[in-house]
PDB file of C-alpha atoms and ligand atoms in Angstrom:
ATOM      1  CA  MET A  12      10.205 -67.243  86.405  1.00 94.00           C
ATOM      2  CA  LYS A  13      10.723 -70.952  86.921  1.00 97.00           C
ATOM      3  CA  ILE A  14      14.045 -72.339  88.122  1.00 98.00           C
ATOM      4  CA  ALA A  15      16.098 -73.906  85.316  1.00 97.00           C
ATOM      5  CA  LYS A  16      19.726 -74.294  84.281  1.00 96.00           C
ATOM      6  CA  ASP A  17      21.589 -70.963  84.628  1.00 97.00           C
ATOM      7  CA  SER A  18      19.071 -69.551  87.121  1.00 97.00           C
ATOM      8  CA  VAL A  19      20.356 -67.847  90.234  1.00 97.00           C
ATOM      9  CA  VAL A  20      18.265 -68.969  93.194  1.00 98.00           C
ATOM     10  CA  ARG A  21      18.252 -67.567  96.715  1.00 97.00           C
ATOM     11  CA  PHE A  22      16.539 -69.833  99.213  1.00 97.00           C
ATOM     12  CA  HIS A  23      16.222 -70.759 102.851  1.00 97.00           C
ATOM     13  CA  TYR A  24      16.552 -74.386 103.810  1.00 97.00           C
ATOM     14  CA  SER A  25      16.695 -76.741 106.722  1.00 96.00           C
ATOM     15  CA  VAL A  26      18.077 -80.246 106.485  1.00 95.00           C
ATOM     16  CA  ALA A  27      17.441 -83.245 108.726  1.00 95.00           C
ATOM     17  CA  GLU A  28      18.003 -86.946 108.678  1.00 93.00           C
ATOM     18  CA  GLN A  29      14.649 -88.330 107.621  1.00 88.00           C
ATOM     19  CA  GLY A  30      12.305 -88.418 110.618  1.00 87.00           C
ATOM     20  CA  GLN A  31      14.638 -86.416 112.900  1.00 90.00           C
ATOM     21  CA  GLU A  32      15.239 -82.858 114.013  1.00 90.00           C
ATOM     22  CA  ALA A  33      17.011 -80.378 111.746  1.00 91.00           C
ATOM     23  CA  LEU A  34      20.813 -80.661 111.663  1.00 86.00           C
ATOM     24  CA  GLU A  35      21.370 -77.378 109.926  1.00 89.00           C
ATOM     25  CA  SER A  36      19.298 -74.457 108.722  1.00 94.00           C
ATOM     26  CA  SER A  37      19.778 -71.116 106.989  1.00 95.00           C
ATOM     27  CA  HIS A  38      16.976 -69.466 108.969  1.00 91.00           C
ATOM     28  CA  GLY A  39      18.229 -66.508 110.965  1.00 91.00           C
ATOM     29  CA  ARG A  40      20.969 -65.832 108.436  1.00 93.00           C
ATOM     30  CA  GLU A  41      21.076 -64.750 104.802  1.00 93.00           C
ATOM     31  CA  PRO A  42      19.457 -67.164 102.365  1.00 95.00           C
ATOM     32  CA  LEU A  43      21.825 -69.395 100.402  1.00 95.00           C
ATOM     33  CA  ALA A  44      22.458 -68.202  96.820  1.00 96.00           C
ATOM     34  CA  ILE A  45      23.381 -70.745  94.154  1.00 96.00           C
ATOM     35  CA  LEU A  46      23.813 -70.941  90.413  1.00 97.00           C
ATOM     36  CA  ILE A  47      21.821 -73.885  89.013  1.00 97.00           C
ATOM     37  CA  GLY A  48      23.580 -76.313  86.679  1.00 94.00           C
ATOM     38  CA  GLN A  49      27.075 -76.027  88.185  1.00 91.00           C
ATOM     39  CA  GLY A  50      26.916 -78.825  90.740  1.00 89.00           C
ATOM     40  CA  ASN A  51      27.301 -76.302  93.572  1.00 89.00           C
ATOM     41  CA  ILE A  52      24.857 -78.179  95.827  1.00 93.00           C
ATOM     42  CA  ILE A  53      24.005 -81.859  96.215  1.00 94.00           C
ATOM     43  CA  PRO A  54      22.387 -83.329  93.071  1.00 95.00           C
ATOM     44  CA  GLY A  55      19.111 -84.346  94.748  1.00 97.00           C
ATOM     45  CA  LEU A  56      18.428 -80.819  95.990  1.00 97.00           C
ATOM     46  CA  GLU A  57      19.446 -79.170  92.725  1.00 97.00           C
ATOM     47  CA  ALA A  58      17.050 -81.468  90.828  1.00 97.00           C
ATOM     48  CA  ALA A  59      14.209 -80.767  93.285  1.00 98.00           C
ATOM     49  CA  LEU A  60      14.529 -76.988  92.813  1.00 98.00           C
ATOM     50  CA  GLN A  61      13.809 -77.205  89.073  1.00 97.00           C
ATOM     51  CA  ASP A  62      10.538 -75.623  87.931  1.00 97.00           C
ATOM     52  CA  HIS A  63       9.800 -73.973  91.283  1.00 98.00           C
ATOM     53  CA  GLU A  64       9.320 -70.213  91.557  1.00 98.00           C
ATOM     54  CA  ALA A  65      10.007 -67.445  94.086  1.00 98.00           C
ATOM     55  CA  GLY A  66       7.612 -67.593  97.050  1.00 98.00           C
ATOM     56  CA  GLU A  67       7.142 -71.358  96.873  1.00 98.00           C
ATOM     57  CA  SER A  68       7.981 -73.745  99.710  1.00 98.00           C
ATOM     58  CA  PHE A  69       8.383 -77.474  99.473  1.00 98.00           C
ATOM     59  CA  GLY A  70       9.891 -80.478 101.206  1.00 97.00           C
ATOM     60  CA  VAL A  71      11.977 -83.159  99.520  1.00 97.00           C
ATOM     61  CA  ASP A  72      13.498 -86.475 100.560  1.00 97.00           C
ATOM     62  CA  VAL A  73      16.948 -87.155  99.141  1.00 97.00           C
ATOM     63  CA  ALA A  74      18.540 -90.617  99.073  1.00 97.00           C
ATOM     64  CA  PRO A  75      22.217 -90.929 100.124  1.00 96.00           C
ATOM     65  CA  ALA A  76      23.417 -91.452  96.540  1.00 95.00           C
ATOM     66  CA  GLU A  77      21.858 -88.095  95.568  1.00 96.00           C
ATOM     67  CA  ALA A  78      23.108 -86.392  98.719  1.00 95.00           C
ATOM     68  CA  TYR A  79      26.608 -86.935 100.184  1.00 91.00           C
ATOM     69  CA  GLY A  80      27.090 -90.446  98.771  1.00 93.00           C
ATOM     70  CA  GLU A  81      27.173 -93.815 100.464  1.00 93.00           C
ATOM     71  CA  ARG A  82      29.522 -94.433 103.365  1.00 91.00           C
ATOM     72  CA  ARG A  83      32.738 -96.023 102.159  1.00 91.00           C
ATOM     73  CA  ASP A  84      34.929 -98.477 104.025  1.00 90.00           C
ATOM     74  CA  GLY A  85      38.653 -97.903 104.149  1.00 89.00           C
ATOM     75  CA  LEU A  86      38.416 -94.182 104.877  1.00 90.00           C
ATOM     76  CA  GLY A  87      39.782 -94.561 108.351  1.00 92.00           C
ATOM     77  CA  GLN A  88      43.020 -92.767 109.053  1.00 91.00           C
ATOM     78  CA  ARG A  89      45.423 -92.413 111.972  1.00 95.00           C
ATOM     79  CA  VAL A  90      46.481 -88.832 112.576  1.00 92.00           C
ATOM     80  CA  PRO A  91      49.031 -87.407 115.048  1.00 92.00           C
ATOM     81  CA  LYS A  92      47.159 -85.827 117.936  1.00 91.00           C
ATOM     82  CA  LYS A  93      49.032 -82.525 117.621  1.00 88.00           C
ATOM     83  CA  HIS A  94      47.077 -81.806 114.397  1.00 87.00           C
ATOM     84  CA  PHE A  95      43.978 -81.254 116.488  1.00 87.00           C
ATOM     85  CA  GLY A  96      45.413 -78.499 118.671  1.00 83.00           C
ATOM     86  CA  THR A  97      44.319 -78.347 122.271  1.00 85.00           C
ATOM     87  CA  GLN A  98      40.626 -79.220 121.867  1.00 84.00           C
ATOM     88  CA  LYS A  99      39.285 -82.103 123.927  1.00 90.00           C
ATOM     89  CA  LEU A 100      38.537 -85.069 121.664  1.00 94.00           C
ATOM     90  CA  GLU A 101      35.879 -87.714 122.155  1.00 95.00           C
ATOM     91  CA  PRO A 102      34.720 -90.594 119.960  1.00 95.00           C
ATOM     92  CA  GLY A 103      31.776 -89.588 117.764  1.00 91.00           C
ATOM     93  CA  MET A 104      32.800 -85.917 117.688  1.00 92.00           C
ATOM     94  CA  GLN A 105      33.009 -84.130 114.359  1.00 89.00           C
ATOM     95  CA  VAL A 106      35.954 -81.803 113.880  1.00 90.00           C
ATOM     96  CA  MET A 107      37.537 -79.911 111.001  1.00 87.00           C
ATOM     97  CA  LEU A 108      40.935 -81.245 110.022  1.00 84.00           C
ATOM     98  CA  GLN A 109      43.353 -79.460 107.670  1.00 78.00           C
ATOM     99  CA  THR A 110      44.271 -81.915 104.898  1.00 74.00           C
ATOM    100  CA  ASN A 111      46.220 -81.654 101.646  1.00 75.00           C
ATOM    101  CA  PHE A 112      42.846 -81.116  99.975  1.00 73.00           C
ATOM    102  CA  GLY A 113      41.763 -78.297 102.290  1.00 79.00           C
ATOM    103  CA  PRO A 114      39.674 -78.387 105.461  1.00 82.00           C
ATOM    104  CA  ARG A 115      37.608 -81.523 105.829  1.00 81.00           C
ATOM    105  CA  ALA A 116      34.979 -82.574 108.383  1.00 83.00           C
ATOM    106  CA  VAL A 117      36.002 -85.861 110.003  1.00 88.00           C
ATOM    107  CA  THR A 118      34.518 -88.015 112.727  1.00 91.00           C
ATOM    108  CA  ILE A 119      36.682 -89.043 115.697  1.00 95.00           C
ATOM    109  CA  GLU A 120      36.658 -92.812 116.229  1.00 94.00           C
ATOM    110  CA  LYS A 121      39.306 -93.466 118.836  1.00 96.00           C
ATOM    111  CA  VAL A 122      41.610 -91.238 120.841  1.00 95.00           C
ATOM    112  CA  GLY A 123      45.031 -92.610 121.819  1.00 94.00           C
ATOM    113  CA  MET A 124      47.967 -91.085 123.722  1.00 92.00           C
ATOM    114  CA  SER A 125      49.619 -89.557 120.670  1.00 94.00           C
ATOM    115  CA  VAL A 126      47.425 -90.526 117.723  1.00 95.00           C
ATOM    116  CA  VAL A 127      43.757 -90.230 116.819  1.00 95.00           C
ATOM    117  CA  ASP A 128      41.768 -92.558 114.549  1.00 96.00           C
ATOM    118  CA  VAL A 129      39.346 -90.644 112.357  1.00 94.00           C
ATOM    119  CA  ASP A 130      36.784 -91.533 109.720  1.00 93.00           C
ATOM    120  CA  LEU A 131      37.046 -89.398 106.585  1.00 89.00           C
ATOM    121  CA  ASN A 132      33.525 -90.119 105.350  1.00 90.00           C
ATOM    122  CA  HIS A 133      31.407 -86.974 105.112  1.00 85.00           C
ATOM    123  CA  PRO A 134      29.337 -86.804 108.333  1.00 82.00           C
ATOM    124  CA  MET A 135      26.154 -86.970 106.229  1.00 87.00           C
ATOM    125  CA  ALA A 136      27.405 -89.819 103.991  1.00 91.00           C
ATOM    126  CA  GLY A 137      25.058 -92.791 103.885  1.00 94.00           C
ATOM    127  CA  LYS A 138      22.196 -90.749 105.296  1.00 93.00           C
ATOM    128  CA  ALA A 139      18.791 -90.223 103.730  1.00 96.00           C
ATOM    129  CA  LEU A 140      18.057 -86.520 104.155  1.00 96.00           C
ATOM    130  CA  HIS A 141      14.945 -84.395 104.223  1.00 97.00           C
ATOM    131  CA  PHE A 142      15.105 -80.761 103.101  1.00 97.00           C
ATOM    132  CA  GLU A 143      12.541 -78.035 103.682  1.00 97.00           C
ATOM    133  CA  VAL A 144      13.059 -75.276 101.128  1.00 98.00           C
ATOM    134  CA  GLU A 145      11.635 -71.764 100.864  1.00 98.00           C
ATOM    135  CA  ILE A 146      12.477 -69.952  97.648  1.00 98.00           C
ATOM    136  CA  VAL A 147      13.198 -66.259  98.143  1.00 97.00           C
ATOM    137  CA  GLU A 148      14.317 -65.087  94.704  1.00 97.00           C
ATOM    138  CA  VAL A 149      14.864 -66.455  91.193  1.00 98.00           C
ATOM    139  CA  ARG A 150      16.669 -64.533  88.466  1.00 97.00           C
ATOM    140  CA  GLU A 151      18.762 -65.217  85.395  1.00 97.00           C
ATOM    141  CA  ALA A 152      22.510 -65.426  85.889  1.00 97.00           C
ATOM    142  CA  THR A 153      24.630 -62.676  84.355  1.00 97.00           C
ATOM    143  CA  ALA A 154      27.215 -63.550  81.697  1.00 97.00           C
ATOM    144  CA  GLU A 155      29.937 -62.899  84.264  1.00 96.00           C
ATOM    145  CA  GLU A 156      28.380 -65.262  86.810  1.00 96.00           C
ATOM    146  CA  LEU A 157      28.153 -68.018  84.193  1.00 96.00           C
ATOM    147  CA  GLN A 158      31.787 -67.473  83.298  1.00 95.00           C
ATOM    148  CA  HIS A 159      32.849 -67.720  86.963  1.00 95.00           C
ATOM    149  CA  GLY A 160      30.478 -70.593  87.788  1.00 94.00           C
ATOM    150  CA  HIS A 161      29.116 -68.910  90.923  1.00 94.00           C
ATOM    151  CA  VAL A 162      26.758 -66.195  92.138  1.00 96.00           C
ATOM    152  CA  HIS A 163      27.816 -62.584  92.618  1.00 95.00           C
ATOM    153  CA  GLY A 164      26.177 -60.084  94.962  1.00 91.00           C
ATOM    154  CA  ASP A 165      23.748 -60.983  97.766  1.00 87.00           C
ATOM    155  CA  GLY A 166      24.662 -64.368  99.240  1.00 85.00           C
ATOM    156  CA  GLY A 167      27.422 -64.895  96.668  1.00 89.00           C
ATOM    157  CA  HIS A 168      30.953 -63.785  95.935  1.00 90.00           C
ATOM    158  CA  GLN A 169      31.690 -60.096  96.505  1.00 89.00           C
ATOM    159  CA  HIS A 170      34.478 -59.440  94.034  1.00 90.00           C
TER     160      HIS A 170
HETATM  161 ZN1   ZN B  26      33.086 -64.517  90.455  1.00 92.67          ZN
END
């Protein structure tokens, strides 16, 4: 069956900045399982999956606006150093910071004696990405999955 809205898709992927080595890949772990039509992955990748079938592989370039958005100015923030625990901090490093909105990946800009300047843009914001995708399985979502807005079972929620 072809991938469409309300399909459950399990797939392997690798993602790179265009023309560079892969930043992240699902190979060597379980494939990612997503429910199409719920905005659970970046829009450019969700759109590219449409009409493909299990067993197919393809590559797709995704512009920043269809990936993690453009970089925004004014997302710099000064954070007390104690929030980072004991890890050694260096400019350019990406770390997870607990915020009021949950954990968030931030980039360290400057490390002071007691405060740290961070950039709250998503590390992949403003970047044109290239995905390599290998579709493992396509099936229709169950009524319960549609109600919950996510996949159950392999690669999904186990509840
Ligand atoms: Zn559920």
